[in-house]
CSV table of C-alpha atoms and ligand atoms in Angstrom, one decimal:
chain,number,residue,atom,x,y,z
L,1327,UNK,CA,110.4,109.2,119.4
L,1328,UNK,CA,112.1,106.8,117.5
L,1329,UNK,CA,112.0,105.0,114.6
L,1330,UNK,CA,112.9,100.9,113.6
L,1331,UNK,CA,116.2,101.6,111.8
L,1332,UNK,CA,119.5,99.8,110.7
L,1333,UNK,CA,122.9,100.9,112.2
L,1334,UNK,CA,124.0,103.6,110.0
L,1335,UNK,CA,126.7,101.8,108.3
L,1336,UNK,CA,124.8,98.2,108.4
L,1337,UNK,CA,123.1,97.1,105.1
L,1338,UNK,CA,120.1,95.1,107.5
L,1339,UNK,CA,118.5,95.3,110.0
L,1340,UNK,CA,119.6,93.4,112.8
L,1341,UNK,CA,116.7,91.8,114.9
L,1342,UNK,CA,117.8,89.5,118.4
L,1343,UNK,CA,115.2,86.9,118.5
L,1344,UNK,CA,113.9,86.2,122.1
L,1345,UNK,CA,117.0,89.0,122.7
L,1346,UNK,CA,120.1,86.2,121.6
L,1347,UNK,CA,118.3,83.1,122.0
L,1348,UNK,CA,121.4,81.2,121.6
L,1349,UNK,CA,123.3,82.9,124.1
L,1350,UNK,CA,121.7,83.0,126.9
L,1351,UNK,CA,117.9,82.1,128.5
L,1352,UNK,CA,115.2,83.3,125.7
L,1353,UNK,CA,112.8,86.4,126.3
L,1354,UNK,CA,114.2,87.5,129.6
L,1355,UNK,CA,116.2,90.5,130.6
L,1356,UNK,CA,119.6,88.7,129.9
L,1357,UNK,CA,119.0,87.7,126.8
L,1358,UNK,CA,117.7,91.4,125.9
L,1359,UNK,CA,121.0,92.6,127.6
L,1360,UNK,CA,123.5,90.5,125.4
L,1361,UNK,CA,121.6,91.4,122.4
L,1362,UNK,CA,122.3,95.0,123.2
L,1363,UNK,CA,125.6,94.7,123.9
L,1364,UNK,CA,126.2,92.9,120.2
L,1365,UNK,CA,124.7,95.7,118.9
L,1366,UNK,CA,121.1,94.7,117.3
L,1367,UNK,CA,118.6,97.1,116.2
L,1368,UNK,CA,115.4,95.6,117.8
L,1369,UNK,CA,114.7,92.8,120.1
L,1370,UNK,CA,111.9,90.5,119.0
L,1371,UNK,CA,109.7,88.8,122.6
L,1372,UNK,CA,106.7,86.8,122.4
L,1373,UNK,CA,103.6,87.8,124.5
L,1374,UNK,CA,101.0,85.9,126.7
L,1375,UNK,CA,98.6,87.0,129.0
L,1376,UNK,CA,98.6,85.0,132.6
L,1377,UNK,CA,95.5,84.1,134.6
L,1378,UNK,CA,95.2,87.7,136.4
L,1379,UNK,CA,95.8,89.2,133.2
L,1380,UNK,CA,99.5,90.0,133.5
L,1381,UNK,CA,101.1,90.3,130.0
L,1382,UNK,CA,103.8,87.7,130.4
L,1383,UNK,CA,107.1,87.3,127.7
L,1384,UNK,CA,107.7,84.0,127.1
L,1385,UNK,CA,107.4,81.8,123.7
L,1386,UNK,CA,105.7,78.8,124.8
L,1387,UNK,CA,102.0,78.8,126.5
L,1388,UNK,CA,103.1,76.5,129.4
L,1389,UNK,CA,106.0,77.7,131.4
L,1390,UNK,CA,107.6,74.2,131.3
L,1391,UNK,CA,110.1,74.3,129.0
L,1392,UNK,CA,112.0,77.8,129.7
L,1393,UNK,CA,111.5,77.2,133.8
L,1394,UNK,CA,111.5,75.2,136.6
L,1395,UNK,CA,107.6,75.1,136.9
L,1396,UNK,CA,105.0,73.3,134.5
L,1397,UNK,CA,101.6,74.3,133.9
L,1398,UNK,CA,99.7,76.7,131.5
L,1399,UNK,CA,100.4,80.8,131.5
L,1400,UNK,CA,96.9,81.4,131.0
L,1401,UNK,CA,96.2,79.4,134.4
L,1402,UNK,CA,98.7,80.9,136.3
L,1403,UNK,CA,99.3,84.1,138.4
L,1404,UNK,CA,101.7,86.5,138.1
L,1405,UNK,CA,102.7,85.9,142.0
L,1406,UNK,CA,103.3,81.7,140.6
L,1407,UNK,CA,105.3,82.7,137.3
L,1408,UNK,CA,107.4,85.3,139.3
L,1409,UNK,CA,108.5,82.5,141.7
L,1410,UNK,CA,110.1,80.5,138.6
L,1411,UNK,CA,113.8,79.8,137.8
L,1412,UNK,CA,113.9,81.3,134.2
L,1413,UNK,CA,117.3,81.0,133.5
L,1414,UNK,CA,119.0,77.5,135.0
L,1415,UNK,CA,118.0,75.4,132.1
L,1416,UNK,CA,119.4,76.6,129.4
L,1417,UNK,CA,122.9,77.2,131.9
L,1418,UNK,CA,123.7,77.5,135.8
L,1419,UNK,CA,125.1,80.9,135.7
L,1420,UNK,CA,121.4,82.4,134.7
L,1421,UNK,CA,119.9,80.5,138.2
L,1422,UNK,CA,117.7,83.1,139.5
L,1423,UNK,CA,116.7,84.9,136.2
L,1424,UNK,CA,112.8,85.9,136.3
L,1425,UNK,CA,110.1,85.9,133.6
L,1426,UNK,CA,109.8,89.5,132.7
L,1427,UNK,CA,106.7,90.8,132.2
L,1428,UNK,CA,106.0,92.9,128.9
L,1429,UNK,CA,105.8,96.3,131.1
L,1430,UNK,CA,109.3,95.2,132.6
L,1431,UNK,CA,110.8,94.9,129.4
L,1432,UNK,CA,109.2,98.3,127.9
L,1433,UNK,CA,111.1,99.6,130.7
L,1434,UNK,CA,113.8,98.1,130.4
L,1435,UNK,CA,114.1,99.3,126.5
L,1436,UNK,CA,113.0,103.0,128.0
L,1437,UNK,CA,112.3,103.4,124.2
L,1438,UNK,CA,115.7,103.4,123.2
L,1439,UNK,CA,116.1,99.9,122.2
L,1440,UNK,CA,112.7,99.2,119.3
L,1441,UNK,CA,110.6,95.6,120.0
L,1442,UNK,CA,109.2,93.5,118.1
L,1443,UNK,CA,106.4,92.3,119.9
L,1444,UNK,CA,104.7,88.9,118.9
L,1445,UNK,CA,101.2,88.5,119.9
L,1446,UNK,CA,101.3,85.0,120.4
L,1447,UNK,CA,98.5,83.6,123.0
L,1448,UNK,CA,95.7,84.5,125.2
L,1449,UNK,CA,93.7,86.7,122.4
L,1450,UNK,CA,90.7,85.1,124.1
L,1451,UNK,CA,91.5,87.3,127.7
L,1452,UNK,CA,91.7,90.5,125.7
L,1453,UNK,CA,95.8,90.0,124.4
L,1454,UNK,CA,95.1,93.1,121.7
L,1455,UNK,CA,93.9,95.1,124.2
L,1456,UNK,CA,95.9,94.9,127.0
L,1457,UNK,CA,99.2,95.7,124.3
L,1458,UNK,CA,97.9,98.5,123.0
L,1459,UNK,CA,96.7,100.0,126.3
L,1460,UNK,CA,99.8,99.5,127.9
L,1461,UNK,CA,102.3,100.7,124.6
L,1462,UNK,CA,99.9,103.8,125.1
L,1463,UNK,CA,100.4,104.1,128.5
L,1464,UNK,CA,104.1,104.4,127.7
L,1465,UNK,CA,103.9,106.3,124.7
L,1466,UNK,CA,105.3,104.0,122.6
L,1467,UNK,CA,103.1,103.0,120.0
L,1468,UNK,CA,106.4,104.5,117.6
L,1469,UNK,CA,109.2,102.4,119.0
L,1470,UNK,CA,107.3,98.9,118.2
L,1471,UNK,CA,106.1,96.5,115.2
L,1472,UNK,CA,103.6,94.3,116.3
L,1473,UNK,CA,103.6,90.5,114.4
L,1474,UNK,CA,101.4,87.5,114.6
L,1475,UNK,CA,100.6,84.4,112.9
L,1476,UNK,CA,97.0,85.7,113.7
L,1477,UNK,CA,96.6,88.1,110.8
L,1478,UNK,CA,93.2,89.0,111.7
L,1479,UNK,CA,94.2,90.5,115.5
L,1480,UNK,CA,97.1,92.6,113.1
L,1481,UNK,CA,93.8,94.1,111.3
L,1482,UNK,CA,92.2,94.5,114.8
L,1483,UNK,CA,95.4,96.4,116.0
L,1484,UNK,CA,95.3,98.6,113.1
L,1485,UNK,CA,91.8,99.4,113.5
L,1486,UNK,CA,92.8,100.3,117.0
L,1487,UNK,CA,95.7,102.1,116.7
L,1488,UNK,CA,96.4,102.9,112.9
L,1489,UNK,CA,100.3,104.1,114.1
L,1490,UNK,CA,101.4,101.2,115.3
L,1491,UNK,CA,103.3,99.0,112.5
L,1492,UNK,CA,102.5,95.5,112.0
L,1493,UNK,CA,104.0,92.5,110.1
L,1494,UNK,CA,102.2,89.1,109.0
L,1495,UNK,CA,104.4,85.8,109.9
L,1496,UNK,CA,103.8,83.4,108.0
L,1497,UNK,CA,105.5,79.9,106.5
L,1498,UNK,CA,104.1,79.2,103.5
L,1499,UNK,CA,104.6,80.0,99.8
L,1500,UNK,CA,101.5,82.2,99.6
L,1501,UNK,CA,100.0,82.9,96.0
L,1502,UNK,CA,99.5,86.3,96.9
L,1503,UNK,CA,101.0,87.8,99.7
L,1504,UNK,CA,100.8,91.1,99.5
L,1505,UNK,CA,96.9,90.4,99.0
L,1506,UNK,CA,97.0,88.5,102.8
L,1507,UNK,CA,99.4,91.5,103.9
L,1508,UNK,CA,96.4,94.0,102.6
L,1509,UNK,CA,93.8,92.4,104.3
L,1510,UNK,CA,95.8,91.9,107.7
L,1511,UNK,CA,96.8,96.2,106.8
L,1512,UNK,CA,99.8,95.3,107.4
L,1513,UNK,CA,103.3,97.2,106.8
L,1514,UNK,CA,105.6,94.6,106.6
L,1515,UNK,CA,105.6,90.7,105.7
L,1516,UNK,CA,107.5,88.4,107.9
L,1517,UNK,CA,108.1,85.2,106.3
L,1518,UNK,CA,109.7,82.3,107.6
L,1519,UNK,CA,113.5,82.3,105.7
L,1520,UNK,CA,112.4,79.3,103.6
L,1521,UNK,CA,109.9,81.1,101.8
L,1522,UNK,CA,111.9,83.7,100.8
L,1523,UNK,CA,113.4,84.2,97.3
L,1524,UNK,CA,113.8,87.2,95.0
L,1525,UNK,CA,110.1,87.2,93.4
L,1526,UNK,CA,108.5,87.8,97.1
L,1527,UNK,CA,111.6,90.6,98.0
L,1528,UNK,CA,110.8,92.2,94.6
L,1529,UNK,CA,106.6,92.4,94.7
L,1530,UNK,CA,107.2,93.3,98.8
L,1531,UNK,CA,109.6,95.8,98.0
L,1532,UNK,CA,107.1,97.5,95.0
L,1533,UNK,CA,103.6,97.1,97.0
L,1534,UNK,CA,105.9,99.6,99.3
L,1535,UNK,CA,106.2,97.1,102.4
L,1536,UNK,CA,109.3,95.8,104.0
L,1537,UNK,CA,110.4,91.9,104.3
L,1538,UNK,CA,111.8,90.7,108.0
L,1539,UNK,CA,112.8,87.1,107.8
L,1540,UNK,CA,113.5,84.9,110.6
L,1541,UNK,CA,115.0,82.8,112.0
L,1542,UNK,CA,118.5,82.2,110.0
L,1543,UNK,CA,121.4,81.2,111.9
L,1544,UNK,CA,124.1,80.1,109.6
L,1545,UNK,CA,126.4,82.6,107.8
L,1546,UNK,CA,125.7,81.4,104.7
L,1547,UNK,CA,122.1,81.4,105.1
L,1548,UNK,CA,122.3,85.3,106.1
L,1549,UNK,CA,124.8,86.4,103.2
L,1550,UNK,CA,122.5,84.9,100.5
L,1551,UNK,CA,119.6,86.4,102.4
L,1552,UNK,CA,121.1,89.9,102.1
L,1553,UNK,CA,122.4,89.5,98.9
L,1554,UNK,CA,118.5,88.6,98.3
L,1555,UNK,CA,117.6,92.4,99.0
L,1556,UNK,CA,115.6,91.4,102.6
L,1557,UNK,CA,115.2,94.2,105.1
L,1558,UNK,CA,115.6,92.7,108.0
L,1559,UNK,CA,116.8,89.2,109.8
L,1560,UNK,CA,116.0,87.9,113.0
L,1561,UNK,CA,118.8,85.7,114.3
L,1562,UNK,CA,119.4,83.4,117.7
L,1563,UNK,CA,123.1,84.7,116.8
L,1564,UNK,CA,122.9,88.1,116.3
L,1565,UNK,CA,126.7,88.0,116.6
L,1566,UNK,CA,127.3,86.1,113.8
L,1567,UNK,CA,124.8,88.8,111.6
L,1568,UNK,CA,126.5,91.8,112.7
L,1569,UNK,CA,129.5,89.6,111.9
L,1570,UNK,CA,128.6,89.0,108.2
L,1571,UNK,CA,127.1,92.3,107.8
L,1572,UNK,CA,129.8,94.1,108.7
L,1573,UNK,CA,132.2,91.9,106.7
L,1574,UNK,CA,129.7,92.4,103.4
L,1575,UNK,CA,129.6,96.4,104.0
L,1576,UNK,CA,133.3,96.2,103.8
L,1577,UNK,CA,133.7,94.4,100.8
L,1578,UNK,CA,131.1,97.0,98.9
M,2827,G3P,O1,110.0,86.6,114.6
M,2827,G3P,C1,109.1,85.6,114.2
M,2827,G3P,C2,109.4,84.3,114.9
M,2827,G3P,O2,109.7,84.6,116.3
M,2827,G3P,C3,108.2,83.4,114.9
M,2827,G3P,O3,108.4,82.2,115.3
M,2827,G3P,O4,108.1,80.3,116.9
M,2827,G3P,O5,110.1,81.8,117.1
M,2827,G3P,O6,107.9,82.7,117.7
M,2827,G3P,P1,108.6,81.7,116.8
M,2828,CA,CA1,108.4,84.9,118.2
């Protein structure tokens, strides 16, 4: 088993978002691969669930953005979204890359790399169920955090499978958010970066829970982020974090 943690010598936690969204084709294996090469501690994937109830990693709920194909995930079959170019838009040299599906990448992680696993659509064809079942199946309720903007499926998780951690997303400047992150039972707050200042590190930090921002992609953004006291960042460039982490470790 193990556990969400930062490089030893790394003040953050370094989280790849869709892998390294910015450096190659979001939520598939080669984006999960160059994030692991930089070095991140967690790779955060978005989760759907497809007509013959496939759990399927991509952001979006049609595939027509990230693929060559259009239509919804929720009306397609495994067999259709398996047949898509995943990789060619965003440059030639990915031509071939498939979606994965979430099993694929929970193998591909062989619980040695932690996800971050955003529920994100299809809650309707059982999406809480079919995650949990499966990170059972592989043992590895301890090597995720589940997140959603759907704070109530959180609670439902929890009442599930009280191990698992979970984080509330959220952009907003909530009057009380560690109220919303009580009633979601939630371990960890993940605002969106603009929401973040020192008054919602300080009350996350003393209700006991941890703050994960996303998604910051400018230096400058991450340093004053850090210097904020945050826990952890999720980054399209988790290059450029590793970068400015390592570079504020060394200066003390
Ligand atoms: O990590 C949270 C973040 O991924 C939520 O926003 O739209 O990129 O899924 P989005
Ligand atoms: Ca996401």
């Amino acid at each position: 088993m193990i556990q969400i943690q930062k490089a030893a010598n790394r003040r953050i936690l370094v989280m790849g978002h869709r892998g390294a969204r910015g450096l190659a084709p979001e939520n598939t294996i080669a984006s999960f691969e160059t994030a692991r090469k930089i070095g991140v501690d967690c790779v955060e994937l978005d989760v759907h669930v497809s007509k013959d109830a496939h759990l399927i990693v991509m952001h979006d709920a049609t595939v027509d953005r990230t693929t060559d194909g259009h239509g919804y995930i929720k009306d397609m079959n495994l067999s259709e979204i398996k047949a898509l170019d995943a990789g060619s838009w965003f440059d030639p040299r990915y031509a071939g890359e498939m979606v994965p599906t979430l099993e694929e990448i929970l193998e591909w992680s062989g619980g040695e790399m932690p996800l971050v696993i955003e529920l994100k659509g299809g809650f309707e064809q059982g999406l809480v169920h079919r995650v949990i079942d499966l990170l059972w199946r592989y043992d590895m309720t301890n090597e995720v955090i589940l997140i959603s903007f759907d704070h109530r499926a959180l609670q439902h998780v929890k009442a599930l499978s009280p191990e698992i951690r979970t984080g509330i997303l959220f952009v907003a400047r909530l009057v009380d958010p560690i109220a919303v992150a009580r009633g979601a039972v939630a371990d960890a707050l993940h605002p969106n970066w603009n929401y973040v200042d020192h008054e919602l590190v300080r009350e996350t930090h003393t209700a006991g829970l941890a703050l994960s921002t996303w998604t910051v992609n400018e230096p400058e953004d991450m340093r004053t982020l850090i210097e904020m006291g945050v826990d952890s960042i999720g980054t399209d460039y988790p290059d450029r974090l590793v970068a400015v982490a390592e570079e504020m470790d060394q200066a003390g």
